[in-house]
Coordinates of C-alpha atoms and ligand atoms in Angstrom, one line a residue:
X1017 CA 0.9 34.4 49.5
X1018 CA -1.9 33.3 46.8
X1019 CA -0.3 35.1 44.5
X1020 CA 3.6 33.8 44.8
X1021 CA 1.2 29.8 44.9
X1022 CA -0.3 31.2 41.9
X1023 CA 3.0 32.2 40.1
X1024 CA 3.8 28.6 41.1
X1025 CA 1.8 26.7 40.1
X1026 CA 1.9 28.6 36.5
X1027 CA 5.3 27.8 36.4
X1028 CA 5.4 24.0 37.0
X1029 CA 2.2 24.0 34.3
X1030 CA -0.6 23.1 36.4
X1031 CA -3.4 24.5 35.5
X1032 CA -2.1 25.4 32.5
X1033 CA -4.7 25.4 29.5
X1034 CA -5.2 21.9 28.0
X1035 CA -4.1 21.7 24.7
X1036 CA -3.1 18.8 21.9
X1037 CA 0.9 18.6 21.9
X1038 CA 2.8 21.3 19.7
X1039 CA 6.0 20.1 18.0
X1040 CA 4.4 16.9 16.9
X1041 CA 4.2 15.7 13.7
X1042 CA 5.6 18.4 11.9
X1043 CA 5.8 16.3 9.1
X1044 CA 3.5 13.0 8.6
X1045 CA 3.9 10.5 10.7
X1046 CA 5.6 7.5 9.9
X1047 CA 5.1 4.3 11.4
X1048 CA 3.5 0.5 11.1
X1049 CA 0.3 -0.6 12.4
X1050 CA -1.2 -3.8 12.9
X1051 CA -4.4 -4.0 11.6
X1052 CA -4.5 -4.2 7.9
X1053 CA -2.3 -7.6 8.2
X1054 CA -3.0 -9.0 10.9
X1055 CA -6.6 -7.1 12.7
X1056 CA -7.0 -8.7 16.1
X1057 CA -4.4 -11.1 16.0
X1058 CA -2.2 -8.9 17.8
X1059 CA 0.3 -10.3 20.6
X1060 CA 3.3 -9.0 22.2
X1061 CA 5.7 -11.4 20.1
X1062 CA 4.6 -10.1 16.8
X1063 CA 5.0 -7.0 18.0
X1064 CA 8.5 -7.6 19.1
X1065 CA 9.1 -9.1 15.9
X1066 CA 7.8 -6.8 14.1
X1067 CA 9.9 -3.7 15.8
X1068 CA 13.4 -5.9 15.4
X1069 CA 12.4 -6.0 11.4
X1070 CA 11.7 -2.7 11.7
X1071 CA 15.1 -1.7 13.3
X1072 CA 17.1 -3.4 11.1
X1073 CA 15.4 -3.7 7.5
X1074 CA 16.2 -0.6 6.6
X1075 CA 13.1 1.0 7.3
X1076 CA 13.9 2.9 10.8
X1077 CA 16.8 4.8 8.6
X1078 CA 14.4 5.8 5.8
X1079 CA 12.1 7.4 8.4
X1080 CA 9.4 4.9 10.3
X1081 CA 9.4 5.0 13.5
X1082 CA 5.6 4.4 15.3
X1083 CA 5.0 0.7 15.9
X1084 CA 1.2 0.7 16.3
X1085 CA -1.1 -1.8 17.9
X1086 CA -4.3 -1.5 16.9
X1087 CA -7.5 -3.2 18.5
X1088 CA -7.9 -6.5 20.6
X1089 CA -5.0 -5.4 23.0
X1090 CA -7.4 -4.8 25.7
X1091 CA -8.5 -7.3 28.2
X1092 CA -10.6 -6.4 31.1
X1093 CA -10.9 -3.4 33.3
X1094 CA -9.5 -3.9 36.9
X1095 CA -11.6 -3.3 40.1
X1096 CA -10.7 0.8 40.0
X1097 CA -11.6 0.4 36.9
X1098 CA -7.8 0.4 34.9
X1099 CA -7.6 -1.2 31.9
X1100 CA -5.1 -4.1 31.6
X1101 CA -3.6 -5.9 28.6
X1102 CA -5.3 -9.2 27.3
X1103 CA -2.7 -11.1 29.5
X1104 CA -2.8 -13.9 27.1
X1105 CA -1.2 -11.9 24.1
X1106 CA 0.9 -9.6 26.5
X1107 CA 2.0 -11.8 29.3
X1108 CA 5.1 -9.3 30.1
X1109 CA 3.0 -6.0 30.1
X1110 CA 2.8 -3.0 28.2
X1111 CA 5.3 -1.0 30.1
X1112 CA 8.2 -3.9 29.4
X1113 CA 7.0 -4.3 25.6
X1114 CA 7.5 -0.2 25.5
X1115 CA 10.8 -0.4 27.0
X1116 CA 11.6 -3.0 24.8
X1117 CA 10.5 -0.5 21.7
X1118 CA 12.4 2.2 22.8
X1119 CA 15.2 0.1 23.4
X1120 CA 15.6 -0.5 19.6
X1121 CA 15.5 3.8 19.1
X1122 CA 11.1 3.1 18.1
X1123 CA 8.1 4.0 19.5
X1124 CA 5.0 2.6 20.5
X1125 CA 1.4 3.5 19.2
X1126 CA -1.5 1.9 20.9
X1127 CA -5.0 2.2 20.3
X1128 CA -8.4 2.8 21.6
X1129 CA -12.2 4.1 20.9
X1130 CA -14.3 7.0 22.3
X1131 CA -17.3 4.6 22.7
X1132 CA -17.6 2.2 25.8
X1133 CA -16.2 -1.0 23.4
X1134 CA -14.2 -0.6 20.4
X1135 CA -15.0 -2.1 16.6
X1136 CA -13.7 -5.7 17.8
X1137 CA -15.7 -5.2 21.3
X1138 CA -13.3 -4.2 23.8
X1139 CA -13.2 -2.0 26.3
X1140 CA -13.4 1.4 25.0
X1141 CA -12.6 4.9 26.7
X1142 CA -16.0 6.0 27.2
X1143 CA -16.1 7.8 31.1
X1144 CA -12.2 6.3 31.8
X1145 CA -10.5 8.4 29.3
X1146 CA -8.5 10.7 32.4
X1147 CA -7.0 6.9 33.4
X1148 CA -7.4 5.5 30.4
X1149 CA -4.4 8.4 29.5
X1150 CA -2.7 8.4 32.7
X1151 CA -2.3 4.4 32.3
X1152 CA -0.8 4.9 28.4
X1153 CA 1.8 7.9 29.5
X1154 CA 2.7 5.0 32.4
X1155 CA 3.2 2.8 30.6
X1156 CA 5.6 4.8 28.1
X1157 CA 3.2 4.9 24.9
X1158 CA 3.6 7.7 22.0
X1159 CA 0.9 7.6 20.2
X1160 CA -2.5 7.0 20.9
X1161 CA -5.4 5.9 17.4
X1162 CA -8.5 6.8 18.6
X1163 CA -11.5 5.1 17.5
X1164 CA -15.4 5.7 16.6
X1165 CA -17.1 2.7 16.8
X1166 CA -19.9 2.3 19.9
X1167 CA -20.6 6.1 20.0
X1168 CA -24.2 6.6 19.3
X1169 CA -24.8 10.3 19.1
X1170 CA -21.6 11.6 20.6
X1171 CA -20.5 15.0 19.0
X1172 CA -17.0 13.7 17.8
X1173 CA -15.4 17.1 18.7
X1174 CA -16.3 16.7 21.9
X1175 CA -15.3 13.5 22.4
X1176 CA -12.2 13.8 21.0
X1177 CA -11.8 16.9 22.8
X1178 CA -11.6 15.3 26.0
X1179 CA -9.2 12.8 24.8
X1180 CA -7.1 15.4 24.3
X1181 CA -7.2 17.2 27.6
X1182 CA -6.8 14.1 29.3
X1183 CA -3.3 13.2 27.1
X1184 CA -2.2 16.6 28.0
X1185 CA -3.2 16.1 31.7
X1186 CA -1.3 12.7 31.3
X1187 CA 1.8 14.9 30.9
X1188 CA 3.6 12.5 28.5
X1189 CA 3.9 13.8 24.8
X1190 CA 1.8 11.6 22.3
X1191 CA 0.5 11.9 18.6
X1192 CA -3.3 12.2 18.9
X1193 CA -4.7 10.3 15.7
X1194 CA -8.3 11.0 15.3
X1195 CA -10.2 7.9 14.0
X1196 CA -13.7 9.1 13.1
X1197 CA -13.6 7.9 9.1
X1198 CA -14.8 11.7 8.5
X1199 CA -18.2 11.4 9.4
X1200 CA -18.0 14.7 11.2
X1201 CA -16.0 16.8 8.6
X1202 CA -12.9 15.9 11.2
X1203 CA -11.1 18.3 8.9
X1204 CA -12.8 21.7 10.1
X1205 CA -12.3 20.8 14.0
X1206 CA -9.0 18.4 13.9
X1207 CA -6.2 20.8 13.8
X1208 CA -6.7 22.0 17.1
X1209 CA -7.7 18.4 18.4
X1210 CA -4.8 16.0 16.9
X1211 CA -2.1 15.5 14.9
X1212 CA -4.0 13.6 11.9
X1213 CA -7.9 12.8 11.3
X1214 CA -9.0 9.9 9.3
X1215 CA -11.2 11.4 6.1
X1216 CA -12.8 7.9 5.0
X1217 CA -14.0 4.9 6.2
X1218 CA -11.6 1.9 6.0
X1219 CA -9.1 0.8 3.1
X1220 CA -8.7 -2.3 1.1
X1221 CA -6.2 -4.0 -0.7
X1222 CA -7.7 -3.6 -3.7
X1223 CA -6.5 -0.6 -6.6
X1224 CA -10.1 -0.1 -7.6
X1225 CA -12.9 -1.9 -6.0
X1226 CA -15.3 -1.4 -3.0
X1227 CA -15.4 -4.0 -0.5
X1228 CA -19.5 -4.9 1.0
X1229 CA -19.0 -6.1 4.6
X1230 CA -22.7 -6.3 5.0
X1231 CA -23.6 -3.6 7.8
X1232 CA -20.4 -1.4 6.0
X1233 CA -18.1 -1.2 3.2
X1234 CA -14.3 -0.6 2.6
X1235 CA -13.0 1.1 -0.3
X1236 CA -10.1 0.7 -2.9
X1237 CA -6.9 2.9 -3.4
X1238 CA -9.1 5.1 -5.9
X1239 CA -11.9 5.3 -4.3
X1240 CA -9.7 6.6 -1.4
X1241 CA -8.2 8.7 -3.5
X1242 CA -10.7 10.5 -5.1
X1243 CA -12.6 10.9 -1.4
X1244 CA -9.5 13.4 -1.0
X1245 CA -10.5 16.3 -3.2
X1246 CA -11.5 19.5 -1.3
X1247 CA -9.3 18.3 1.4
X1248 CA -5.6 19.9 0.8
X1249 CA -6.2 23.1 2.4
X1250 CA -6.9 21.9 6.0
X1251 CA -3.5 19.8 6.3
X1252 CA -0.1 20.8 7.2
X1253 CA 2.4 21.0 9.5
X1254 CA 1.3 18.8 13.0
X1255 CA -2.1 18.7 11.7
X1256 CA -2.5 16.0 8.3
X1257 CA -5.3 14.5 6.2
X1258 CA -5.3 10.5 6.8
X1259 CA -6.4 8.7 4.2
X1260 CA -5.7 5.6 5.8
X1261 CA -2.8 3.3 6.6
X1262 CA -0.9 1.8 3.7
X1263 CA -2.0 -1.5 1.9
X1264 CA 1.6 -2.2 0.5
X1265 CA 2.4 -5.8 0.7
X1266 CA -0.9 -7.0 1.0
X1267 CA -2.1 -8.6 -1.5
X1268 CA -2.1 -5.9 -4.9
X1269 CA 0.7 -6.1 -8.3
X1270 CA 3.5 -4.2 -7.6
X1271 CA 2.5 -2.1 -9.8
X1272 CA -0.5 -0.8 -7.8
X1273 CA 1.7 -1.2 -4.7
X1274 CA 3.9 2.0 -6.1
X1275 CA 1.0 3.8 -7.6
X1276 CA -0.7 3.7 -3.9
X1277 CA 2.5 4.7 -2.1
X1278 CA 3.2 7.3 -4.5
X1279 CA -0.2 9.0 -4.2
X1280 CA -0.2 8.8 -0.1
X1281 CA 3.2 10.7 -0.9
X1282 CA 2.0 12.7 -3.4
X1283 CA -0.9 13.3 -0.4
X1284 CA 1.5 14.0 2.6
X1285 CA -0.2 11.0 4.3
X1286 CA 0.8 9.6 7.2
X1287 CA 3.0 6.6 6.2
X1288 CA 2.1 4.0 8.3
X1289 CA 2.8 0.4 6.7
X1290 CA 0.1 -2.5 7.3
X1291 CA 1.9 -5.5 5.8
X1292 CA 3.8 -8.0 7.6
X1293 CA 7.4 -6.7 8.2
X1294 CA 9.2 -9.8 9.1
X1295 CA 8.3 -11.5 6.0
X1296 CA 8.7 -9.1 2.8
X1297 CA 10.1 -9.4 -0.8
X1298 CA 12.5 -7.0 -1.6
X1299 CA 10.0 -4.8 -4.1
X1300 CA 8.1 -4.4 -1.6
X1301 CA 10.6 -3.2 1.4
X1302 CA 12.2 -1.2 -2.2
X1303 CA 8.5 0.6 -2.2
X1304 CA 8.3 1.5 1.6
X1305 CA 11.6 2.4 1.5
X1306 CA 12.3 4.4 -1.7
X1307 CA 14.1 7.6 -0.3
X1308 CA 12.9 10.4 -3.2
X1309 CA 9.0 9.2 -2.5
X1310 CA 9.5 9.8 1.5
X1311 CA 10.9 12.9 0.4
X1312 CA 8.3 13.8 -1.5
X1313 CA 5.9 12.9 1.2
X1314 CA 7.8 14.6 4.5
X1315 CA 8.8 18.1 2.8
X1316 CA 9.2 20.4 5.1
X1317 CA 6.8 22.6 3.6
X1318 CA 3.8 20.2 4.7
X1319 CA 2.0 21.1 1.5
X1320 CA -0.4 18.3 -0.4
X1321 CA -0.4 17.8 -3.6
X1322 CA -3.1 18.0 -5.9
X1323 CA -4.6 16.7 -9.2
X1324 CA -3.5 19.5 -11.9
X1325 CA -5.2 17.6 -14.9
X1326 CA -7.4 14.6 -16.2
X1327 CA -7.0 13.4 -19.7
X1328 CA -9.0 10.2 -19.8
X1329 CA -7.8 7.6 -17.1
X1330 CA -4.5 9.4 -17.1
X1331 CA -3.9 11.9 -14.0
X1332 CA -1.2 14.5 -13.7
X1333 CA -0.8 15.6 -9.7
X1334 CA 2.1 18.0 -8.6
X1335 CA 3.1 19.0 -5.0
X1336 CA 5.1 22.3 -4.0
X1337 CA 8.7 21.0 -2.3
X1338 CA 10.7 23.1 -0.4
X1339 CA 14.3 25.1 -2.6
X1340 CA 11.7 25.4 -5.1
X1341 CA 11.4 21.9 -5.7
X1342 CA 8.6 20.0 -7.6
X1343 CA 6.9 16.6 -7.2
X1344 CA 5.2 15.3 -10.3
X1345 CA 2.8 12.2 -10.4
X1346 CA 1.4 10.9 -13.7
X1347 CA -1.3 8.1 -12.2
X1348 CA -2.7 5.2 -14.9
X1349 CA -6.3 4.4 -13.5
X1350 CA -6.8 2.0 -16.3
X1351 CA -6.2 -1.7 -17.0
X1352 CA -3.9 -1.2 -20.0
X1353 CA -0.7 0.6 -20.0
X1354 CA -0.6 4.5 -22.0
X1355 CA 1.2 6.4 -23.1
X1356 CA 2.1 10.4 -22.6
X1357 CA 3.6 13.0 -24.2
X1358 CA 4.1 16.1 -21.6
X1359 CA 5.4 19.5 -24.0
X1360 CA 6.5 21.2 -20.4
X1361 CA 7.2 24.3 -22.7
X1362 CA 3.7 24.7 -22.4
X1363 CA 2.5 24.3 -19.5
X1364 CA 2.4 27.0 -16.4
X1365 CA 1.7 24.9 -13.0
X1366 CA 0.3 27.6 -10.2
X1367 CA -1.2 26.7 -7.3
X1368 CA -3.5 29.0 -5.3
X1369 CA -3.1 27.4 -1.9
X1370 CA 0.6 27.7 -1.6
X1371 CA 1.1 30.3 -4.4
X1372 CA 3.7 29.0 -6.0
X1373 CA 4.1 28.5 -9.4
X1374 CA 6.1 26.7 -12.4
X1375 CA 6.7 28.3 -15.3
X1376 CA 7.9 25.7 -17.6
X1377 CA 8.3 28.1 -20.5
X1378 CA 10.7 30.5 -19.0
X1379 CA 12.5 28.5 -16.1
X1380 CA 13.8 24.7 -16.7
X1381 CA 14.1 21.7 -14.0
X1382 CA 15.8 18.9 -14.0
X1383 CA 14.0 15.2 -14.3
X1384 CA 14.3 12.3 -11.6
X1385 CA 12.5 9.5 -12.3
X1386 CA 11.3 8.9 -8.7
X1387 CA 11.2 4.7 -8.9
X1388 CA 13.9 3.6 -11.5
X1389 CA 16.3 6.8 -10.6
X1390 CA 16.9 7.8 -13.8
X1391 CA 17.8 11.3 -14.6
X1392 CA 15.9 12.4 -17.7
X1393 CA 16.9 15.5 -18.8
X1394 CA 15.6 18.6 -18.4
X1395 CA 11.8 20.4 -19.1
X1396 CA 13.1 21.6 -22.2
X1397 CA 12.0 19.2 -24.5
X1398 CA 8.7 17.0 -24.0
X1399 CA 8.2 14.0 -22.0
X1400 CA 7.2 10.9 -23.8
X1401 CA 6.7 7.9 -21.5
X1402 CA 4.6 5.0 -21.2
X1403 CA 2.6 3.9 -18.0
X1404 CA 1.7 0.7 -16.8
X1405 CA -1.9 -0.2 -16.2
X1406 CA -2.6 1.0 -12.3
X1407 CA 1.3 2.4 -12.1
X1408 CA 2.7 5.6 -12.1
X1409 CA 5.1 7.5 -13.3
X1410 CA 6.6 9.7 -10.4
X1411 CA 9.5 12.7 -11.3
X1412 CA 11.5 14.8 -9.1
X1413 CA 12.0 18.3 -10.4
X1414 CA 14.7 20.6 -9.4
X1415 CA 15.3 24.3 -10.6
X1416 CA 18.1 24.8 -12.7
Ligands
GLA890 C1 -12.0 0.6 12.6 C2 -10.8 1.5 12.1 C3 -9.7 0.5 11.6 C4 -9.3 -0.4 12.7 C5 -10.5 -1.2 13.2 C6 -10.2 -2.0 14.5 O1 -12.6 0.0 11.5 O2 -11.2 2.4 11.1 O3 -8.6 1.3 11.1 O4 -8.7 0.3 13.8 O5 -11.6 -0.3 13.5 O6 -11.3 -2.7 15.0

């Protein structure tokens, strides 16, 4: 008799090893999140707003589909200790505004922190995260940010450990996004834990600058950037490097716009815009939406790209694609625009992670400028362009 309740009980999954969700994020997530734009300010007509942009702009058929609140949803706990929405912002309720996402073919991210309040000083998870996850698969959400403010001396893996047994004891498939800005080399313990991991602090909408908050400081697109080297080989499919969510449309040229959407492509970052959706010029809705950068950034192969060469404040990154595709970013870092000459014929492009290699010498590709969809020949004759100051140029290369 044990053994037949045994058999059971294995096969309805109870008691089945907790785990993170397989199957998830195979490629980088792709979403919006409100926090860059808007940070507490969040309320259940923006979000509503902000998923019928969404829906119809365009974006949901170029990929996105995570509508993210971030912090300052929370009000107060109830008597067994559930946590409720700030009924002030959400008057309807999260389950309605999660019908109401997944009514329009999105879903909803929410967020939360593994200390006892979160950065803006709500309620974290700390000792409710079983309900805290039971209440979020309830209420219908798919994707919970998980934050590391209020934690003292919490191991991390630990902490998010337990977030993700109680998500998979919650039953209801969600992306796991591990918000600990790197402290704890998120990278060495993530993969098994969530679907990405934060590897900085914050970002600003600045190309190159880093922003003094006083007690912390944010950092610019480079800086991010250049907080990603050693990083490549711990990403891939259901388990990516975050760099942080996208500063498009907040405030930069759109010049450094491009150059920061193309690296978080170039990066296999999660996309997950932070500007205000109901309210964007067309370059900017042309950046988050351009089809051959998204490309780039979702191959299947779930490879990152790295930076093959530095001449001077001009960068050359490439990125394996799948049908033996290429990815090609030249980044300006300076102020002034330059120019390049690129003699393909001698250059060899082989990367040890992912072993594969371009022989420019002795097999050609085909050119697609990436932004202004030109075709530009072939690899056998030299590349002369010139760059804008903080702009890129960005080339698709197929095998003849
Ligand atoms: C931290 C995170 C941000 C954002 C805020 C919210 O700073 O890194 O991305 O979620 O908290 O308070």
């Amino acid at each position: 008799m044990k053994r037949i309740l045994f058999a059971i009980l294995c096969l309805v999954g109870v008691g089945a090893p907790a785990q993170k969700f397989d199957q998830l994020a195979l490629t980088p997530p792709m979403g919006w999140n409100s926090w860059n734009k808007f940070a507490s300010e969040v309320s259940e007509r923006l979000i509503r707003e902000t998923v019928d942009a969404m829906a119809t702009n365009g974006m949901k058929s170029a990929g996105y589909q995570y509508i993210n609140i971030d912090d300052s949803w929370q009000g107060e706990r109830d008597s067994q200790g559930f946590i409720q929405p700030d009924a002030k912002r959400f008057p309807s309720g999260m389950k309605a505004l999660a019908d109401y996402v997944h009514s329009q073919g999105l879903k909803l991210g929410i967020y939360s922190d593994a200390g006892t309040k979160t950065c803006a000083g709500r309620p974290g998870s700390r000792g409710h995260e079983y309900q805290d996850a039971q209440t979020y698969a309830r209420w219908g959400v798919d994707y919970l940010k998980y934050d590391w403010c209020d934690t003292e001396a919490l191991s991390a893996e630990g902490a998010y450990l337990t977030m993700r047994n109680a998500l998979f004891a919650a039953g209801r498939p969600m992306v796991f996004s591990i918000c600990e800005w790197g402290n704890q080399n998120p990278w060495l313990w993530g993969a098994k834990i969530g679907h990405l991991w934060r590897t900085t602090g914050d970002i600003y909408p600045c190309f190159d600058c880093t922003q003094d908050h006083g007690t912390w400081k944010s950092s610019g697109i480079l800086q991010i950037l250049d907080l990603q080297q050693g990083l490549r080989e711990y990403a891939g499919p259901g388990h990516w490097n975050d760099p942080d969510m996208l500063e498009v449309g907040n405030g930069m040229t759109v010049n450094e716009d491009r150059a920061h959407f193309s690296l978080w492509c170039m990066l296999a970052a999660p996309l997950i815009a932070g500007n205000d959706l109901r309210n964007m010029p067309k370059p900017i809705l042309g950046i988050l939406t351009n089809q051959d950068a998204i490309a780039v950034d979702q191959d299947a192969l779930g490879i990152e790209g790295w930076r093959y060469s530095t001449d001077g404040v001009l960068e050359t990154w490439f990125k394996p694609l799948t049908k033996d595709a290429w990815a090609m970013c030249v980044l300006n870092r300076s102020p002034r625009a330059q120019k390049i000459v690129f003699d393909w014929k001698t250059k060899t492009v082989a990367d040890d992670l992912s072993k594969r290699e371009a022989h420019f010498d002795t097999t050609t590709y085909t050119i697609r400028d990436v932004w202004t969809k030109k075709n530009l020949g072939t690899t056998r004759d030299p590349l002369n362009a010139e760059i804008p100051s903080h702009d890129v140029l960005m080339l698709w290369l197929d095998k003849m």
